[in-house]
Amino acid sequence: MLIAIISDIHDNLPNLEKCLAWCKKNKIEKIICCGDVCNYDTLEFLSTNFSGEIFLVEGNGETYEAKDINNLKNISYRNLIGIEKLGSLTLGFCHQEREIPTLLKKAEQCLDFIFFGHSHKPWLEKQNNIFIANPGNLAGTFFQPTFASLNTETKELELKILHDLK
């Protein structure tokens, strides 16, 4: 299964649209969003323009209310931290790196990957057999706009630079 990991959209609809077009072209089945979508219109755009399931955690820049997400049928809202079994992998995700210890305590089994956002900087490190990664940001703020894709069968994680997509 192919999934995309996005974060820190900050209401940049043109960049989100380009990312979602790539997702459709490459048959991405699910999206993990590590927060800072920001307003409800952007969240609705994400939901409407991606047909698969979207797992979402809250960022620190959200202006929508959690109750509004109930109107969006393909978004699974996980509050501050999320843990999902996708394919053969168990994935944890949050917005801020400081939530990672809570995520590790809550996990009932070993996590294969942990994704987080907030800093906008793409980053990957392996700690105790867990890959910890930040997909960067779709907003293009402080760093160029990026996201990640993960093949759950091969465990191949790739950083995608939005401006390099065809």
PDB file of N, CA, C and O in Angstrom, residues 56-98:
ATOM      1  N   LEU A  56      -5.735  12.311  10.667  1.00  0.00           N
ATOM      2  CA  LEU A  56      -5.375  13.689  10.987  1.00  0.00           C
ATOM      3  C   LEU A  56      -5.139  13.867  12.474  1.00  0.00           C
ATOM      4  O   LEU A  56      -5.915  13.385  13.296  1.00  0.00           O
ATOM      5  N   VAL A  57      -4.046  14.559  12.803  1.00  0.00           N
ATOM      6  CA  VAL A  57      -3.837  15.036  14.169  1.00  0.00           C
ATOM      7  C   VAL A  57      -3.870  16.556  14.156  1.00  0.00           C
ATOM      8  O   VAL A  57      -3.638  17.195  13.134  1.00  0.00           O
ATOM      9  N   GLU A  58      -4.148  17.108  15.311  1.00  0.00           N
ATOM     10  CA  GLU A  58      -4.267  18.548  15.463  1.00  0.00           C
ATOM     11  C   GLU A  58      -2.902  19.207  15.546  1.00  0.00           C
ATOM     12  O   GLU A  58      -2.021  18.746  16.269  1.00  0.00           O
ATOM     13  N   GLY A  59      -2.756  20.290  14.812  1.00  0.00           N
ATOM     14  CA  GLY A  59      -1.558  21.108  14.920  1.00  0.00           C
ATOM     15  C   GLY A  59      -1.812  22.291  15.832  1.00  0.00           C
ATOM     16  O   GLY A  59      -2.921  22.477  16.341  1.00  0.00           O
ATOM     17  N   ASN A  60      -0.813  23.113  16.036  1.00  0.00           N
ATOM     18  CA  ASN A  60      -0.964  24.267  16.913  1.00  0.00           C
ATOM     19  C   ASN A  60      -1.540  25.487  16.198  1.00  0.00           C
ATOM     20  O   ASN A  60      -1.846  26.490  16.829  1.00  0.00           O
ATOM     21  N   GLY A  61      -1.719  25.392  14.870  1.00  0.00           N
ATOM     22  CA  GLY A  61      -2.227  26.534  14.123  1.00  0.00           C
ATOM     23  C   GLY A  61      -3.631  26.355  13.584  1.00  0.00           C
ATOM     24  O   GLY A  61      -4.070  27.132  12.727  1.00  0.00           O
ATOM     25  N   GLU A  62      -4.369  25.370  14.083  1.00  0.00           N
ATOM     26  CA  GLU A  62      -5.709  25.094  13.558  1.00  0.00           C
ATOM     27  C   GLU A  62      -6.701  26.176  13.992  1.00  0.00           C
ATOM     28  O   GLU A  62      -6.670  26.628  15.140  1.00  0.00           O
ATOM     29  N   THR A  63      -7.582  26.558  13.066  1.00  0.00           N
ATOM     30  CA  THR A  63      -8.650  27.494  13.400  1.00  0.00           C
ATOM     31  C   THR A  63     -10.028  26.839  13.286  1.00  0.00           C
ATOM     32  O   THR A  63     -11.021  27.447  13.658  1.00  0.00           O
ATOM     33  N   TYR A  64     -10.093  25.605  12.780  1.00  0.00           N
ATOM     34  CA  TYR A  64     -11.360  24.870  12.740  1.00  0.00           C
ATOM     35  C   TYR A  64     -11.601  24.250  14.121  1.00  0.00           C
ATOM     36  O   TYR A  64     -10.690  24.154  14.941  1.00  0.00           O
ATOM     37  N   GLU A  65     -12.806  23.809  14.356  1.00  0.00           N
ATOM     38  CA  GLU A  65     -13.134  23.118  15.597  1.00  0.00           C
ATOM     39  C   GLU A  65     -13.236  21.625  15.322  1.00  0.00           C
ATOM     40  O   GLU A  65     -13.712  21.218  14.256  1.00  0.00           O
ATOM     41  N   ALA A  66     -12.839  20.823  16.278  1.00  0.00           N
ATOM     42  CA  ALA A  66     -12.835  19.369  16.100  1.00  0.00           C
ATOM     43  C   ALA A  66     -14.216  18.844  15.713  1.00  0.00           C
ATOM     44  O   ALA A  66     -14.320  17.921  14.897  1.00  0.00           O
ATOM     45  N   LYS A  67     -15.277  19.430  16.222  1.00  0.00           N
ATOM     46  CA  LYS A  67     -16.627  18.966  15.909  1.00  0.00           C
ATOM     47  C   LYS A  67     -16.953  19.142  14.418  1.00  0.00           C
ATOM     48  O   LYS A  67     -17.775  18.416  13.869  1.00  0.00           O
ATOM     49  N   ASP A  68     -16.310  20.107  13.756  1.00  0.00           N
ATOM     50  CA  ASP A  68     -16.549  20.340  12.330  1.00  0.00           C
ATOM     51  C   ASP A  68     -16.072  19.180  11.467  1.00  0.00           C
ATOM     52  O   ASP A  68     -16.556  18.991  10.349  1.00  0.00           O
ATOM     53  N   ILE A  69     -15.123  18.418  11.970  1.00  0.00           N
ATOM     54  CA  ILE A  69     -14.560  17.311  11.194  1.00  0.00           C
ATOM     55  C   ILE A  69     -15.597  16.215  10.974  1.00  0.00           C
ATOM     56  O   ILE A  69     -15.526  15.475   9.998  1.00  0.00           O
ATOM     57  N   ASN A  70     -16.595  16.131  11.840  1.00  0.00           N
ATOM     58  CA  ASN A  70     -17.638  15.109  11.687  1.00  0.00           C
ATOM     59  C   ASN A  70     -18.358  15.212  10.353  1.00  0.00           C
ATOM     60  O   ASN A  70     -18.934  14.236   9.880  1.00  0.00           O
ATOM     61  N   ASN A  71     -18.351  16.386   9.722  1.00  0.00           N
ATOM     62  CA  ASN A  71     -18.988  16.578   8.423  1.00  0.00           C
ATOM     63  C   ASN A  71     -18.171  15.982   7.283  1.00  0.00           C
ATOM     64  O   ASN A  71     -18.665  15.877   6.164  1.00  0.00           O
ATOM     65  N   LEU A  72     -16.927  15.618   7.546  1.00  0.00           N
ATOM     66  CA  LEU A  72     -16.017  15.136   6.503  1.00  0.00           C
ATOM     67  C   LEU A  72     -15.824  13.630   6.684  1.00  0.00           C
ATOM     68  O   LEU A  72     -15.123  13.188   7.575  1.00  0.00           O
ATOM     69  N   LYS A  73     -16.448  12.860   5.834  1.00  0.00           N
ATOM     70  CA  LYS A  73     -16.570  11.411   6.036  1.00  0.00           C
ATOM     71  C   LYS A  73     -15.266  10.631   5.918  1.00  0.00           C
ATOM     72  O   LYS A  73     -15.136   9.569   6.495  1.00  0.00           O
ATOM     73  N   ASN A  74     -14.282  11.125   5.186  1.00  0.00           N
ATOM     74  CA  ASN A  74     -13.051  10.341   4.997  1.00  0.00           C
ATOM     75  C   ASN A  74     -11.898  10.779   5.901  1.00  0.00           C
ATOM     76  O   ASN A  74     -10.769  10.346   5.726  1.00  0.00           O
ATOM     77  N   ILE A  75     -12.193  11.629   6.891  1.00  0.00           N
ATOM     78  CA  ILE A  75     -11.151  12.064   7.818  1.00  0.00           C
ATOM     79  C   ILE A  75     -11.341  11.383   9.169  1.00  0.00           C
ATOM     80  O   ILE A  75     -12.402  11.475   9.783  1.00  0.00           O
ATOM     81  N   SER A  76     -10.305  10.696   9.610  1.00  0.00           N
ATOM     82  CA  SER A  76     -10.277  10.068  10.929  1.00  0.00           C
ATOM     83  C   SER A  76      -9.413  10.935  11.830  1.00  0.00           C
ATOM     84  O   SER A  76      -8.185  10.953  11.698  1.00  0.00           O
ATOM     85  N   TYR A  77     -10.070  11.658  12.705  1.00  0.00           N
ATOM     86  CA  TYR A  77      -9.393  12.625  13.576  1.00  0.00           C
ATOM     87  C   TYR A  77      -8.868  11.924  14.822  1.00  0.00           C
ATOM     88  O   TYR A  77      -9.586  11.175  15.478  1.00  0.00           O
ATOM     89  N   ARG A  78      -7.600  12.163  15.156  1.00  0.00           N
ATOM     90  CA  ARG A  78      -6.948  11.470  16.260  1.00  0.00           C
ATOM     91  C   ARG A  78      -6.479  12.394  17.381  1.00  0.00           C
ATOM     92  O   ARG A  78      -5.615  12.030  18.159  1.00  0.00           O
ATOM     93  N   ASN A  79      -7.001  13.601  17.471  1.00  0.00           N
ATOM     94  CA  ASN A  79      -6.578  14.575  18.485  1.00  0.00           C
ATOM     95  C   ASN A  79      -5.087  14.897  18.338  1.00  0.00           C
ATOM     96  O   ASN A  79      -4.654  15.219  17.252  1.00  0.00           O
ATOM     97  N   LEU A  80      -4.303  14.783  19.420  1.00  0.00           N
ATOM     98  CA  LEU A  80      -2.887  15.185  19.364  1.00  0.00           C
ATOM     99  C   LEU A  80      -1.951  14.087  18.862  1.00  0.00           C
ATOM    100  O   LEU A  80      -0.871  14.389  18.354  1.00  0.00           O
ATOM    101  N   ILE A  81      -2.328  12.817  19.056  1.00  0.00           N
ATOM    102  CA  ILE A  81      -1.467  11.723  18.588  1.00  0.00           C
ATOM    103  C   ILE A  81      -2.312  10.639  17.936  1.00  0.00           C
ATOM    104  O   ILE A  81      -3.466  10.419  18.304  1.00  0.00           O
ATOM    105  N   GLY A  82      -1.727   9.981  16.949  1.00  0.00           N
ATOM    106  CA  GLY A  82      -2.418   8.892  16.273  1.00  0.00           C
ATOM    107  C   GLY A  82      -1.508   7.691  16.127  1.00  0.00           C
ATOM    108  O   GLY A  82      -0.290   7.831  15.981  1.00  0.00           O
ATOM    109  N   ILE A  83      -2.124   6.517  16.161  1.00  0.00           N
ATOM    110  CA  ILE A  83      -1.413   5.263  15.922  1.00  0.00           C
ATOM    111  C   ILE A  83      -2.294   4.437  14.990  1.00  0.00           C
ATOM    112  O   ILE A  83      -3.475   4.226  15.290  1.00  0.00           O
ATOM    113  N   GLU A  84      -1.735   4.016  13.867  1.00  0.00           N
ATOM    114  CA  GLU A  84      -2.492   3.246  12.886  1.00  0.00           C
ATOM    115  C   GLU A  84      -1.673   2.071  12.388  1.00  0.00           C
ATOM    116  O   GLU A  84      -0.465   2.192  12.175  1.00  0.00           O
ATOM    117  N   LYS A  85      -2.347   0.969  12.194  1.00  0.00           N
ATOM    118  CA  LYS A  85      -1.749  -0.204  11.548  1.00  0.00           C
ATOM    119  C   LYS A  85      -2.139  -0.104  10.083  1.00  0.00           C
ATOM    120  O   LYS A  85      -3.322  -0.181   9.736  1.00  0.00           O
ATOM    121  N   LEU A  86      -1.175   0.125   9.219  1.00  0.00           N
ATOM    122  CA  LEU A  86      -1.414   0.230   7.782  1.00  0.00           C
ATOM    123  C   LEU A  86      -0.521  -0.792   7.081  1.00  0.00           C
ATOM    124  O   LEU A  86       0.701  -0.707   7.171  1.00  0.00           O
ATOM    125  N   GLY A  87      -1.146  -1.746   6.424  1.00  0.00           N
ATOM    126  CA  GLY A  87      -0.382  -2.840   5.851  1.00  0.00           C
ATOM    127  C   GLY A  87       0.269  -3.607   6.984  1.00  0.00           C
ATOM    128  O   GLY A  87      -0.358  -3.899   8.000  1.00  0.00           O
ATOM    129  N   SER A  88       1.539  -3.894   6.826  1.00  0.00           N
ATOM    130  CA  SER A  88       2.270  -4.645   7.866  1.00  0.00           C
ATOM    131  C   SER A  88       2.946  -3.725   8.874  1.00  0.00           C
ATOM    132  O   SER A  88       3.650  -4.193   9.761  1.00  0.00           O
ATOM    133  N   LEU A  89       2.739  -2.427   8.746  1.00  0.00           N
ATOM    134  CA  LEU A  89       3.443  -1.459   9.597  1.00  0.00           C
ATOM    135  C   LEU A  89       2.526  -0.822  10.631  1.00  0.00           C
ATOM    136  O   LEU A  89       1.345  -0.595  10.371  1.00  0.00           O
ATOM    137  N   THR A  90       3.104  -0.494  11.775  1.00  0.00           N
ATOM    138  CA  THR A  90       2.409   0.291  12.785  1.00  0.00           C
ATOM    139  C   THR A  90       3.052   1.674  12.790  1.00  0.00           C
ATOM    140  O   THR A  90       4.260   1.808  13.010  1.00  0.00           O
ATOM    141  N   LEU A  91       2.229   2.677  12.523  1.00  0.00           N
ATOM    142  CA  LEU A  91       2.713   4.036  12.348  1.00  0.00           C
ATOM    143  C   LEU A  91       2.158   4.941  13.439  1.00  0.00           C
ATOM    144  O   LEU A  91       0.966   4.903  13.743  1.00  0.00           O
ATOM    145  N   GLY A  92       3.012   5.759  14.003  1.00  0.00           N
ATOM    146  CA  GLY A  92       2.598   6.765  14.971  1.00  0.00           C
ATOM    147  C   GLY A  92       2.781   8.134  14.345  1.00  0.00           C
ATOM    148  O   GLY A  92       3.670   8.328  13.511  1.00  0.00           O
ATOM    149  N   PHE A  93       1.931   9.086  14.734  1.00  0.00           N
ATOM    150  CA  PHE A  93       2.072  10.424  14.170  1.00  0.00           C
ATOM    151  C   PHE A  93       1.521  11.467  15.138  1.00  0.00           C
ATOM    152  O   PHE A  93       0.627  11.199  15.944  1.00  0.00           O
ATOM    153  N   CYS A  94       2.120  12.638  15.069  1.00  0.00           N
ATOM    154  CA  CYS A  94       1.746  13.760  15.917  1.00  0.00           C
ATOM    155  C   CYS A  94       2.183  15.037  15.207  1.00  0.00           C
ATOM    156  O   CYS A  94       2.802  14.980  14.147  1.00  0.00           O
ATOM    157  N   HIS A  95       1.874  16.177  15.787  1.00  0.00           N
ATOM    158  CA  HIS A  95       2.310  17.428  15.166  1.00  0.00           C
ATOM    159  C   HIS A  95       3.671  17.865  15.685  1.00  0.00           C
ATOM    160  O   HIS A  95       4.597  18.107  14.914  1.00  0.00           O
ATOM    161  N   GLN A  96       3.794  17.949  17.001  1.00  0.00           N
ATOM    162  CA  GLN A  96       5.034  18.449  17.575  1.00  0.00           C
ATOM    163  C   GLN A  96       5.898  17.298  18.096  1.00  0.00           C
ATOM    164  O   GLN A  96       5.390  16.348  18.690  1.00  0.00           O
ATOM    165  N   GLU A  97       7.181  17.435  17.896  1.00  0.00           N
ATOM    166  CA  GLU A  97       8.137  16.403  18.317  1.00  0.00           C
ATOM    167  C   GLU A  97       8.010  16.085  19.811  1.00  0.00           C
ATOM    168  O   GLU A  97       8.230  14.947  20.230  1.00  0.00           O
ATOM    169  N   ARG A  98       7.609  17.064  20.597  1.00  0.00           N
ATOM    170  CA  ARG A  98       7.499  16.842  22.043  1.00  0.00           C
ATOM    171  C   ARG A  98       6.425  15.817  22.407  1.00  0.00           C
ATOM    172  O   ARG A  98       6.384  15.328  23.532  1.00  0.00           O
TER     173      ARG A  98
END
